[in-house]
Coordinates of C-alpha atoms and ligand atoms in Angstrom, one line a residue:
Chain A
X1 CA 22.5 -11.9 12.6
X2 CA 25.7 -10.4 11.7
X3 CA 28.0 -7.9 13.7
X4 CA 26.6 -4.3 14.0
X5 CA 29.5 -3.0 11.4
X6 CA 28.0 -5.5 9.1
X7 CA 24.9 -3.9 8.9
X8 CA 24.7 -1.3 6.2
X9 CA 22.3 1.3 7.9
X10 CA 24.8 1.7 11.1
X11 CA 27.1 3.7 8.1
X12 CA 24.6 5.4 6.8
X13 CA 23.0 9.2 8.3
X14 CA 20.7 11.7 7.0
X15 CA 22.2 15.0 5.9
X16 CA 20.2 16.6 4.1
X17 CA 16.3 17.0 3.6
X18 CA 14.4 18.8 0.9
X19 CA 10.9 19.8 -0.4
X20 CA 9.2 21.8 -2.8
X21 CA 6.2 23.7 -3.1
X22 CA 3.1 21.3 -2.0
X23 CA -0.2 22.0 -4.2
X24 CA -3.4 20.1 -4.5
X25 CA -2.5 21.1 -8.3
X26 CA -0.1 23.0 -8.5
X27 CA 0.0 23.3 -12.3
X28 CA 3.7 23.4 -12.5
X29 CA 6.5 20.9 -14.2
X30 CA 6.8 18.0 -12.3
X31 CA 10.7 17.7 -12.8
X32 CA 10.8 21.3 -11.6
X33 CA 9.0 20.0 -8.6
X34 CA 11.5 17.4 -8.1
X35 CA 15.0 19.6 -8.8
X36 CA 13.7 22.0 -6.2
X37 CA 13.3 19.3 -3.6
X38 CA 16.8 17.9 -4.8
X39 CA 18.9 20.8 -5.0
X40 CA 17.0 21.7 -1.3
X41 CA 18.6 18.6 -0.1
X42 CA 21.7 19.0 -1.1
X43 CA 21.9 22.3 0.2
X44 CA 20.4 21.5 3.5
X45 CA 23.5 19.3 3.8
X46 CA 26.3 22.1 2.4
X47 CA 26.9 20.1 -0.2
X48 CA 27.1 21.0 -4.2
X49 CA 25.7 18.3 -6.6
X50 CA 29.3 17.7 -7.4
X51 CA 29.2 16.2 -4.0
X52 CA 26.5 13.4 -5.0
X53 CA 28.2 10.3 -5.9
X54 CA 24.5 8.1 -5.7
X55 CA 21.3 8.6 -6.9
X56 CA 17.9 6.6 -5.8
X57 CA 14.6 6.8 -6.5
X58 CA 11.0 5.2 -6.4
X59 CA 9.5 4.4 -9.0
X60 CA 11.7 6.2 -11.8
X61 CA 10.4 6.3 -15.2
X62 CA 7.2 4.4 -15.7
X63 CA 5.0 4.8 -18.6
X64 CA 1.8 4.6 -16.5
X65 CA -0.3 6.1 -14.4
X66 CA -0.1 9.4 -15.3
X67 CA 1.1 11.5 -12.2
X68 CA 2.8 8.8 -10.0
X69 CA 6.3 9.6 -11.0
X70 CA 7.3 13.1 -11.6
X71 CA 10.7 12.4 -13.1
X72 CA 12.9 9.4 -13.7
X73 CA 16.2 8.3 -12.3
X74 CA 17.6 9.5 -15.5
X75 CA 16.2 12.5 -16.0
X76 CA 17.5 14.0 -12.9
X77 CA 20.7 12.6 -13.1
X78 CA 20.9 15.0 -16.7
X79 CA 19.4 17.8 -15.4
X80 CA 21.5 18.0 -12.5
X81 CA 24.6 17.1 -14.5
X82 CA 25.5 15.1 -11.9
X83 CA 28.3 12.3 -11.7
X84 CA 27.6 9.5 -10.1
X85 CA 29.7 6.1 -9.0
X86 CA 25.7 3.9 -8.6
X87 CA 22.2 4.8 -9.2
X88 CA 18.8 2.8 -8.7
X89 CA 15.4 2.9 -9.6
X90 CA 12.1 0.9 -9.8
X91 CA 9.1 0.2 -8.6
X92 CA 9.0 -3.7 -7.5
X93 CA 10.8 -3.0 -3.8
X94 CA 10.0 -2.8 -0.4
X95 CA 7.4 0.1 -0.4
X96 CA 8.3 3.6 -1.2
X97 CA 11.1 3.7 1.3
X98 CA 12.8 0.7 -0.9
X99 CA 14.5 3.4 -2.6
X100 CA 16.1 5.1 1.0
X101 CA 17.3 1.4 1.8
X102 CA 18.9 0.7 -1.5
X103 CA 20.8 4.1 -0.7
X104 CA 21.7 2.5 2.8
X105 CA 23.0 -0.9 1.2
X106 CA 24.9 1.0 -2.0
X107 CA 27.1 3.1 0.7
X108 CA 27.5 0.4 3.3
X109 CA 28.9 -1.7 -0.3
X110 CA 31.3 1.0 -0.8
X111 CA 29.3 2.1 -4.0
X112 CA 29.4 5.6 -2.9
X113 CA 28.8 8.4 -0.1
X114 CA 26.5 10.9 -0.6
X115 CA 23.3 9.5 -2.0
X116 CA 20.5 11.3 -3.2
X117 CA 17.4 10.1 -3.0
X118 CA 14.0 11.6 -4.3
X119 CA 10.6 10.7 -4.8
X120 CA 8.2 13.1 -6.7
X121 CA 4.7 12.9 -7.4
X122 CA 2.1 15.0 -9.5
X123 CA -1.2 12.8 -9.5
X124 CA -3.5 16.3 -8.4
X125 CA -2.6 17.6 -11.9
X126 CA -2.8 14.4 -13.6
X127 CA -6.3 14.0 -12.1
X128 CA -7.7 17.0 -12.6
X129 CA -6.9 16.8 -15.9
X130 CA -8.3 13.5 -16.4
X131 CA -9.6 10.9 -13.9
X132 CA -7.0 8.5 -12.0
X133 CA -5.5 6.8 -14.0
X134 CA -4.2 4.3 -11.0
X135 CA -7.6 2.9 -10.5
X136 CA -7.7 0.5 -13.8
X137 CA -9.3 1.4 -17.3
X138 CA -10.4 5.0 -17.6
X139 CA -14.1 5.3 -18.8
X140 CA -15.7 4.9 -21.9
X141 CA -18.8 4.0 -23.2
X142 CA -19.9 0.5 -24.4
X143 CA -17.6 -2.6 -25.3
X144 CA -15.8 -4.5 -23.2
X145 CA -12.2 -4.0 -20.9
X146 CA -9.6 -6.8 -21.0
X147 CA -7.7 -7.1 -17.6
X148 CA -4.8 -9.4 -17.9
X149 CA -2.1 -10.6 -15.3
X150 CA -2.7 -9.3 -11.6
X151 CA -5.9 -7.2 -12.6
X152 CA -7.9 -10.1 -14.3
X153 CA -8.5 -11.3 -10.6
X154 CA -9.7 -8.5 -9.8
X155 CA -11.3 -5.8 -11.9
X156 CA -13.8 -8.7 -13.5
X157 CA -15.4 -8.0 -10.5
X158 CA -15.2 -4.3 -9.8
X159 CA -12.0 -4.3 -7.2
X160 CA -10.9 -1.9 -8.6
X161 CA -7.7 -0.8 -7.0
X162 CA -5.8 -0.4 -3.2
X163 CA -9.2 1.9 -1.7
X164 CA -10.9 -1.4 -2.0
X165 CA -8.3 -4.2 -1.0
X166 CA -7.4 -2.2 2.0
X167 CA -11.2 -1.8 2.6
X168 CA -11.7 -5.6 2.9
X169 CA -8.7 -5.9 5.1
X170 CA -10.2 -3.6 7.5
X171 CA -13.6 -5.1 7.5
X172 CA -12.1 -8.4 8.3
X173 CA -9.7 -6.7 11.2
X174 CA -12.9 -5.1 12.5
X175 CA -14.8 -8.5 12.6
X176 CA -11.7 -10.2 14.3
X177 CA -11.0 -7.9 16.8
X178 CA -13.8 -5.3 17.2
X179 CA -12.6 -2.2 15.8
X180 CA -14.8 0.4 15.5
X181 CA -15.4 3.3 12.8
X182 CA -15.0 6.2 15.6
X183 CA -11.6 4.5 16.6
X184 CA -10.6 4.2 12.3
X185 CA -11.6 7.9 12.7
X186 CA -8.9 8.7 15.2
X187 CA -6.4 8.3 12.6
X188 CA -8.1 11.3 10.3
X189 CA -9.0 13.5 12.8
X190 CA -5.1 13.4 14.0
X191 CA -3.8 13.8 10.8
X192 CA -6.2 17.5 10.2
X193 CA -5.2 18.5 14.0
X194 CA -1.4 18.6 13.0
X195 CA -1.9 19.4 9.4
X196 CA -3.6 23.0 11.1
X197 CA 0.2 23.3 12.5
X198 CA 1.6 22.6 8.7
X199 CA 1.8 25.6 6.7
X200 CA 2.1 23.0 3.6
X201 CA -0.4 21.1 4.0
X202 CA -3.1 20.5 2.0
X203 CA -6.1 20.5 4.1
X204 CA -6.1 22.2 7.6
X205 CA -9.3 23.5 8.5
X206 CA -10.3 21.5 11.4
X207 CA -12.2 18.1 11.3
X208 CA -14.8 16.7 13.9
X209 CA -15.7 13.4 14.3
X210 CA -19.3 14.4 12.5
X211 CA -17.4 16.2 9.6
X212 CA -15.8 12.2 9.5
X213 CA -18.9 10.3 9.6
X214 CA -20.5 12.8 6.9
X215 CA -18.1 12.1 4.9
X216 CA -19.0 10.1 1.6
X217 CA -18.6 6.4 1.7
X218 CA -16.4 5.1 -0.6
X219 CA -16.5 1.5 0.5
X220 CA -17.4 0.0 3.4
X221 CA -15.7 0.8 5.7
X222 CA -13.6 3.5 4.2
X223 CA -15.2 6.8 3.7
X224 CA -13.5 9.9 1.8
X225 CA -11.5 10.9 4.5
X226 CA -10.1 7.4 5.1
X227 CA -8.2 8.1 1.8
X228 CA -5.4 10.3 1.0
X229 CA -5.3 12.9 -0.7
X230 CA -3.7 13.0 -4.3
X231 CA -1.3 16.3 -4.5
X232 CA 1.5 17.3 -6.4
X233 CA 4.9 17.9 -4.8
X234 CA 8.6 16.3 -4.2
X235 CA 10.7 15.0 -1.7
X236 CA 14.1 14.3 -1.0
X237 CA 16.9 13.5 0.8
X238 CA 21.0 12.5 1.1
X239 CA 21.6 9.8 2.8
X240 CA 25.5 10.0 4.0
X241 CA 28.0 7.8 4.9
X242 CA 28.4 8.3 9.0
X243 CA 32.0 9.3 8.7
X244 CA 31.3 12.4 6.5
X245 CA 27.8 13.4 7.8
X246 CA 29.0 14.5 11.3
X247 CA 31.4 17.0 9.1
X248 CA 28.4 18.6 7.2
X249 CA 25.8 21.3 7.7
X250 CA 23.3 19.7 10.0
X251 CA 23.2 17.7 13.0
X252 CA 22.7 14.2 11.4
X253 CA 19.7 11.9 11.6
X254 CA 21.6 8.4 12.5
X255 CA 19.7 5.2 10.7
X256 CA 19.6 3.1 13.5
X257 CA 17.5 -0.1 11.0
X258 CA 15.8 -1.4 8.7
X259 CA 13.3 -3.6 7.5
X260 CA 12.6 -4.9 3.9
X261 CA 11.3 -8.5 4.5
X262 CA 8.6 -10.1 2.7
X263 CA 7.7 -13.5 4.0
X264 CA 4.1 -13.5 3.4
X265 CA 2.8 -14.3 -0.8
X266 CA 3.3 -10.5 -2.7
X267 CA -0.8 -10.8 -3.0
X268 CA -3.8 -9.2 -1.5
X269 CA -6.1 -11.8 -1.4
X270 CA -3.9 -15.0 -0.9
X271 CA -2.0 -13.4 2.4
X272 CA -2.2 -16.3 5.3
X273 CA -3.7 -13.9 7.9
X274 CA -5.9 -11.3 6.6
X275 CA -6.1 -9.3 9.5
X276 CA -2.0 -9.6 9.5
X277 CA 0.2 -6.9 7.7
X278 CA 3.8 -8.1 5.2
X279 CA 4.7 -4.9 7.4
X280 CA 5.1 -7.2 10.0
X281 CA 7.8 -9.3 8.6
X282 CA 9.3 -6.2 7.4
X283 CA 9.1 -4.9 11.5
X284 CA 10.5 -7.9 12.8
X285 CA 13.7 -7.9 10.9
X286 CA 14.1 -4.0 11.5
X287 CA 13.7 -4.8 15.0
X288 CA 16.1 -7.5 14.8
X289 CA 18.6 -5.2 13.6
X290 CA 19.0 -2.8 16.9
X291 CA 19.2 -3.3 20.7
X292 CA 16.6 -0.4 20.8
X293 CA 12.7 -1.9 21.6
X294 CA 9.4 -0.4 20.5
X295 CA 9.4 1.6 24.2
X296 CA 12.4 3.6 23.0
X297 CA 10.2 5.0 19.7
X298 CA 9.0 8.7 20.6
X299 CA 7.3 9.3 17.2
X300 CA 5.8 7.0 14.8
X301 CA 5.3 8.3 11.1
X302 CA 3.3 6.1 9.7
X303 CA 1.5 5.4 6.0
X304 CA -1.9 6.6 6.0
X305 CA -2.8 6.2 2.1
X306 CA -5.8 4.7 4.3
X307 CA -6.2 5.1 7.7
X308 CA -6.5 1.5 8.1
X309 CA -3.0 1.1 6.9
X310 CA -1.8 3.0 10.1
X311 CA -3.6 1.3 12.2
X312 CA -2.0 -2.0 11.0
X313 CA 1.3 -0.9 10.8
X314 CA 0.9 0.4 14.5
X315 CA 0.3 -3.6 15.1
X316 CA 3.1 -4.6 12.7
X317 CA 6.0 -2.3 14.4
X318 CA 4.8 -3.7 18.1
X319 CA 3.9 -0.3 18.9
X320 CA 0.7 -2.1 19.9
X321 CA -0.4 -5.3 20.3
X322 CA -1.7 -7.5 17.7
X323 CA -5.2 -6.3 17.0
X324 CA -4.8 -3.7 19.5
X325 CA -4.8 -0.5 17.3
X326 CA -8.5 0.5 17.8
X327 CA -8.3 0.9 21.4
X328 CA -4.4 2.0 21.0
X329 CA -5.9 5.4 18.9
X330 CA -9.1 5.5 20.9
X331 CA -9.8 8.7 21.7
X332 CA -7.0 9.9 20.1
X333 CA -4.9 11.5 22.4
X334 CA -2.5 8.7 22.9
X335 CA -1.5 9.4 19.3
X336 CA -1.5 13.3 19.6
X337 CA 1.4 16.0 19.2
X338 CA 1.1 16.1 23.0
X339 CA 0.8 12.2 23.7
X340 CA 2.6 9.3 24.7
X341 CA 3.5 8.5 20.6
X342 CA 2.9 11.3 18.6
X343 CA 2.0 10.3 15.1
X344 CA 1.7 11.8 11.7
X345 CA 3.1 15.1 13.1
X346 CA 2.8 17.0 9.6
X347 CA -0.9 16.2 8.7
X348 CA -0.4 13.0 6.8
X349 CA -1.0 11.5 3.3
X350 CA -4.8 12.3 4.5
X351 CA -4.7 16.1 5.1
X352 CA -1.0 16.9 4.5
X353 CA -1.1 15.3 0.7
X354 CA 0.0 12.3 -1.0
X355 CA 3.9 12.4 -0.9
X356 CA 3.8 8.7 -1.0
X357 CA 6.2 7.4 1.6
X358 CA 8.8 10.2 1.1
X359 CA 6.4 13.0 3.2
X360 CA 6.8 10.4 6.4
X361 CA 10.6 10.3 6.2
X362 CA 11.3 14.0 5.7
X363 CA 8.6 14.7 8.7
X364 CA 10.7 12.2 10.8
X365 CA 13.9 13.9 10.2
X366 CA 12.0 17.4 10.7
X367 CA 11.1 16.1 14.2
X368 CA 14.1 14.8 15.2
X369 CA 16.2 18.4 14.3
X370 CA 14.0 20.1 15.7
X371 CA 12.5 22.0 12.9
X372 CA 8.5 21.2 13.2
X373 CA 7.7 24.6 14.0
X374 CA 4.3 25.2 15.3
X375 CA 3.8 21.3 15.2
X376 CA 7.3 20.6 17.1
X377 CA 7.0 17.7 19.7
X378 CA 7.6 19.5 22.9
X379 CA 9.8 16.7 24.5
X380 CA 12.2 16.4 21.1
X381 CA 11.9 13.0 20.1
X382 CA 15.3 11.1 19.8
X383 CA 13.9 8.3 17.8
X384 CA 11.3 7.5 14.9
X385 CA 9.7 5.1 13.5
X386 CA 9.1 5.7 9.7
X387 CA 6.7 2.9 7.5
X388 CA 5.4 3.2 4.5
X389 CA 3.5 1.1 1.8
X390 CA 0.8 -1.3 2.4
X391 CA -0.5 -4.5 0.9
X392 CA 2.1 -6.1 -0.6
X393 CA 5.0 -3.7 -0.7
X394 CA 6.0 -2.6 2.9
X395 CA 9.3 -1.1 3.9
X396 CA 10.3 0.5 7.3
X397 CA 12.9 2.3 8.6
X398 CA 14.1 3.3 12.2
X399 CA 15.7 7.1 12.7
X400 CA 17.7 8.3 15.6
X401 CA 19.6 11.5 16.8
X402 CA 22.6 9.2 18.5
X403 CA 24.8 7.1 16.5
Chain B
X1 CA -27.5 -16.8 -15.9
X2 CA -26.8 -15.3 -19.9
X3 CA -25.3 -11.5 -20.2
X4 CA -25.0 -9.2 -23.2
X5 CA -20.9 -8.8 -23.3
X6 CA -21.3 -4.7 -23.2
X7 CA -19.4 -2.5 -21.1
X8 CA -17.9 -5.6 -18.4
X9 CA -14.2 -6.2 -17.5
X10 CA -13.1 -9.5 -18.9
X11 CA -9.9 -11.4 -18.4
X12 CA -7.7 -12.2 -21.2
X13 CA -7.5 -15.6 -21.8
X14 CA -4.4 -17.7 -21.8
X15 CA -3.3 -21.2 -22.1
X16 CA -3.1 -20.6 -18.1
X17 CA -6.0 -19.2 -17.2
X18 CA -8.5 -20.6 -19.7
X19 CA -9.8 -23.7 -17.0
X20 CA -10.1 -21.2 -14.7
X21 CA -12.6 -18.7 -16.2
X22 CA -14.1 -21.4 -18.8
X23 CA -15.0 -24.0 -15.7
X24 CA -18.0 -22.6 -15.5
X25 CA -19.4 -24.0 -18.9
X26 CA -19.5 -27.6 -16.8
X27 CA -20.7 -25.9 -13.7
X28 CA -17.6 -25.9 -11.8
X29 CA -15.1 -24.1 -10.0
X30 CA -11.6 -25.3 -11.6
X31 CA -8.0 -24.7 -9.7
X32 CA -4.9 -25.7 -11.3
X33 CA -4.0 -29.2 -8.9
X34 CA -0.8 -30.7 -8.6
X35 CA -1.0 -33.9 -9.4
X36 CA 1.8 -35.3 -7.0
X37 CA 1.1 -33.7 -3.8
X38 CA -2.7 -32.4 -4.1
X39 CA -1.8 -28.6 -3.6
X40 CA -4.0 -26.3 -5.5
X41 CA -1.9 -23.3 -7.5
X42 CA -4.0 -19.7 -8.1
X43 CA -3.2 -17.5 -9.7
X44 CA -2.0 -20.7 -12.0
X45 CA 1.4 -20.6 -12.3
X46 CA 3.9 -23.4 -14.6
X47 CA 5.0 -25.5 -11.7
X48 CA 3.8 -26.1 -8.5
X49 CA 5.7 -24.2 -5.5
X50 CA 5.4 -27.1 -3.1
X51 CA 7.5 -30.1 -4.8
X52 CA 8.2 -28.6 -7.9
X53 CA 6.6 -30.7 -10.0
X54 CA 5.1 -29.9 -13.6
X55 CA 2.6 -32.4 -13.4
X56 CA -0.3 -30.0 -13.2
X57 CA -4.1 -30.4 -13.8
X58 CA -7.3 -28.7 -13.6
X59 CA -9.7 -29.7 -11.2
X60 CA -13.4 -29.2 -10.1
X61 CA -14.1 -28.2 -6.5
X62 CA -16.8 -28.4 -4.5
X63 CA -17.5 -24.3 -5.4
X64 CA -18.6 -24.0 -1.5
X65 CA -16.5 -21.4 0.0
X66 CA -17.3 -19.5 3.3
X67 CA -17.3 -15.0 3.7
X68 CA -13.7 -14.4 4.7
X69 CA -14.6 -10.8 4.2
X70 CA -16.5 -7.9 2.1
X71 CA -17.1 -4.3 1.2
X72 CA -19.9 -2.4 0.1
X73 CA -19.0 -0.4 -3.1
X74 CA -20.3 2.9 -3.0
X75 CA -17.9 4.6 -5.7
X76 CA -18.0 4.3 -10.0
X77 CA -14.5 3.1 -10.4
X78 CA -15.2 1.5 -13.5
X79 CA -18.0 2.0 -15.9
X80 CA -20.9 -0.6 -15.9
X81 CA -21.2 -1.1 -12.4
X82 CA -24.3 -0.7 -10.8
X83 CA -24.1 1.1 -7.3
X84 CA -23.8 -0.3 -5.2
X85 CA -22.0 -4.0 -5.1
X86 CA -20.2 -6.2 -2.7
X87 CA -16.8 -6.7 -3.6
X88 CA -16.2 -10.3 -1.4
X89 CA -12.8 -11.9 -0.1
X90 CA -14.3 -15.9 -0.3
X91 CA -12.4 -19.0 1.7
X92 CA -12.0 -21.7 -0.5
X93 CA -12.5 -24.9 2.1
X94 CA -10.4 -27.4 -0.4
X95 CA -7.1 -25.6 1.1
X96 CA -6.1 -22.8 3.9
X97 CA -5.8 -19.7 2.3
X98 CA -7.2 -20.3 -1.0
X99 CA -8.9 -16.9 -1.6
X100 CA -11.2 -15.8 -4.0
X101 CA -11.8 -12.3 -4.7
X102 CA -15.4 -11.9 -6.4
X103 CA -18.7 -10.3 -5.9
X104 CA -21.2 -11.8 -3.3
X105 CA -24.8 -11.4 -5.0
X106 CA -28.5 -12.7 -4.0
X107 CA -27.7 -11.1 -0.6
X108 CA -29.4 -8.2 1.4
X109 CA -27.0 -6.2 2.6
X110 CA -28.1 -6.4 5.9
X111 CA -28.1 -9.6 5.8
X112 CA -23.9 -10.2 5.0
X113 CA -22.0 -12.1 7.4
X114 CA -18.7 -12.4 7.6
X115 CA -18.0 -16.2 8.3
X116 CA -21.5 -17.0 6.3
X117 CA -21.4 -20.3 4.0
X118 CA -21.4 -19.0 0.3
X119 CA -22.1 -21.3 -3.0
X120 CA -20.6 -20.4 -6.4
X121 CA -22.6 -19.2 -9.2
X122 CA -22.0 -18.2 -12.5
X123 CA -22.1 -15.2 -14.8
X124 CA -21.7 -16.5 -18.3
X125 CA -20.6 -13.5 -20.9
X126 CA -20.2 -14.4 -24.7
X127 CA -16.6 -12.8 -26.1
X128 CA -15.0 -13.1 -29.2
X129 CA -11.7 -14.1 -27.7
X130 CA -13.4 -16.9 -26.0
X131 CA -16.4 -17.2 -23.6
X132 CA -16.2 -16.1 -19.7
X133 CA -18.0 -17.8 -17.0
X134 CA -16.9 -15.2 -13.8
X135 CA -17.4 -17.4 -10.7
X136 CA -19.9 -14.9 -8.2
X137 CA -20.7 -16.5 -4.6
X138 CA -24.3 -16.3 -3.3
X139 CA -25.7 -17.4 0.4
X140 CA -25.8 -21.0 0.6
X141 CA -29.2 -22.1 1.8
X142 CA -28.3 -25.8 2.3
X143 CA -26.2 -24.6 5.1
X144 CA -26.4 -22.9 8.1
Ligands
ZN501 ZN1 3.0 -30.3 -5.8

């Protein structure tokens, strides 16, 4: 490993954090969406756009599906008239949180020092108005569907997208290791306790473990409220260079690592270890990046587009032990606001709305200033642990309030 | 086992694919085999990641494979789908790893085990680009 300056994160802080409105469907312009979380973020960090030297996004423009980018790396650049010395986008990258490490590597390469990076969603609107367009062919009546490249391996036989993949993963982790539905439920029933603490979350009346269990399968063993929800809604953030951050507006959220590794096939049915995250390769290179352990993490935001997903990242980031998560989240207070590891303080993809990756970062950030509100951690964590993506695209990212 | 080709997903063929999802005319489950060291490519891919060698065939396998895991599909993603189906994760024995994602069928549901020995069977649909044998995976009574 090289020296500690050699590492891009250790130049790199968060100054700014932004978010717009949060909706189920919120009806409104998705690049609106994203300019308010932007221009939020910039603020936050008393800067002007003319301060933005870097831009980074996930996924940026995509023609398809409907609703899973709400503007392109392009676009905002325009609309914001901003001038910028490196930009990024795309889709093919270590999660959703690809983008925020891109940022890391383009400042500790000298490519700039204020980068701001967004990610922007608006799949309730682009449902409602028309099925999900993520989950292969829309509908239709008669006549056959061609699936070609990745899908012709799987929608031939009705796998029809992540609810499914991740579904077979989780059977085979509960076969291994003996996890149980009511300890999978943990994970929801966390995620509705602190969304009832976040004013923008999606769904906050409370759940019991029988609202869980009444909940519609979807497929074994994922029921509805193993799956996020789709919403509409922006996020973003500038990631500084150290030097400048500790100038601005805000107390600065150091990055301490990072983890982007991919050592396992990019597949979800020809992985060695099917009970075994790529998260995990991603971990161990974060955690090979920092003298700090899995004991110094106070909070853990954690990807929850299925609950599953959290529980296997809990594995992958040695914040349990391998196969451990169901008895780790037993219960569930072990993983509440007032617990050992708090986790998912702002509700979640699962009650708080998918933000896709972004919502985990800002809520880590939020935690660390300070700012959560009614859903604060009373003991002010000093250090996060942020993961997002699943399957074949995991990234992670390790926060702290010292340098 | 003969199917009207009406409202079904079908892969596209291609040059690479075509043993794959046409293996079943014979009967068999094909793999794209390197023919220098024996390693078995899927998805099929030009040359084989092992020893880089271009000298690739296809080749039958036994078309036992073992439950490396399932789930029960209660939701209409896709049109012509009767509710519900098992979407299975199969262990092809000729090689660690080699996965299968497919349906199991010819099983109770309270009868699926993870771990269970599983036999390939096909589902034959006519197309106009080019017939389709999907490989499906039932219980495998010969053994335990
Ligand atoms: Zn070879």
């Amino acid at each position: 490993m090289t020296t500690r300056d050699g590492l891009a994160e250790k130049h790199c802080a968060v100054s700014g954090i932004g978010q717009s409105d949060v909706g189920r469907r919120l009806g409104r312009d998705p690049l609106e969406l994203t300019l308010d979380a932007c221009y939020a973020a910039v603020a936050d960090a008393g800067l002007t756009p003319a301060d933005i030297d870097g831009l980074s996004t996930y996924p940026g423009g995509m023609a398809v599906p409907k609703g899973f980018t709400g503007a392109s790396a392009y676009e905002t650049l325009d609309a914001m008239r901003l001038e910028v010395n490196w930009f990024d986008s795309g889709v093919e990258t270590s999660g959703q949180l690809g983008s925020v490490m891109k940022a890391c590597m383009a400042i500790g390469a000298g490519m700039a020092d204020h980068v701001l990076c967004f990610r922007s969603v608006w799949e309730g609107s682009a449902q409602g108005a028309g099925g999900r367009a993520s989950l292969g062919p829309g509908g239709g009546q008669g006549g056959t569907i061609y699936a070609g490249d990745f899908q012709q391996w799987m929608l031939p036989f009705g796998s029809a997208g992540a609810p499914i993949w991740v579904a077979l993963f989780a059977q085979a982790h509960m076969q291994r290791y003996g996890t149980t539905p009511e300890q999978l439920a943990q994970i929801a029933l966390n995620a509705r306790r602190n969304a009832g603490l976040n004013p923008k979350a999606i769904y906050r009346d409370p759940m019991t473990l029988e609202d869980y269990f009444n909940s519609r399968m979807i497929t074994t063993p994922l029921r509805l409220f193993d799956c996020d929800v789709p919403c509409d809604g922006a996020t973003a953030f500038v990631v500084s260079r150290r030097a400048l951050a500790e100038d601005l507006a805000k107390p600065p959220v150091y990055i301490e690592a990072m983890g982007a590794a991919l050592h396992d096939r990019p597949s979800w049915d020809q992985l060695r270890d099917l009970t075994r995250t790529v998260g995990a390769d991603a971990a161990a290179q974060m955690w090979s990046r920092t003298t700090l352990t899995p004991a110094d993490v106070d909070i853990a935001e954690i990807y929850d587009g299925f609950s599953y997903l959290t529980m296997l990242w809990l594995e992958a980031l040695g914040l349990c032990g391998t196969g451990e998560s169901g008895p780790f989240v037993e219960g569930g207070t072990r993983i509440a606001l007032e617990g050992s590891l708090p986790l998912n303080t702002a509700g979640g993809q699962l009650s708080a709305g998918r933000l896709h990756g972004y919502g985990f970062f800002h809520e880590a950030c939020v935690q660390l200033r300070g700012e959560g509100g009614a859903r604060q951690v009373a003991s002010r964590p000093k250090v996060a642990a942020v993961a997002a993506g699943g399957g074949n695209t995991c990234g992670c990212f390790l926060l702290s309030t010292e340098s | 086992m003969t199917e009207p080709s009406t409202l079904v997903v079908l892969p596209v063929l291609t040059e690479r694919n075509r043993h794959f999802w046409q293996g079943g005319a014979q009967g068999h489950l094909t793999f794209l085999r390197c023919q220098t060291c024996g390693y078995y490519l899927h998805p099929p891919i030009p040359v084989c990641p092992v020893d880089q060698s271009k000298d690739l065939k296809p080749e039958a396998v036994s078309g036992r494979a073992t439950l490396a895991s399932y789930s029960v599909n209660h939701h209409p993603w896709l049109p012509g789908f009767e509710l519900p189906y098992v979407v299975a994760l199969v262990e092809i024995p000729e090689q660690p790893a080699l996965r299968l994602t497919t349906n199991l069928v010819n099983c109770p549901l309270d009868e699926i085990e993870i771990g269970m020995a599983l036999r390939v069977v096909f589902r034959h649909f006519e197309d106009p680009g080019g017939d389709v044998w999907l490989p499906l995976f039932e219980p495998d009574g010969d053994r335990p």
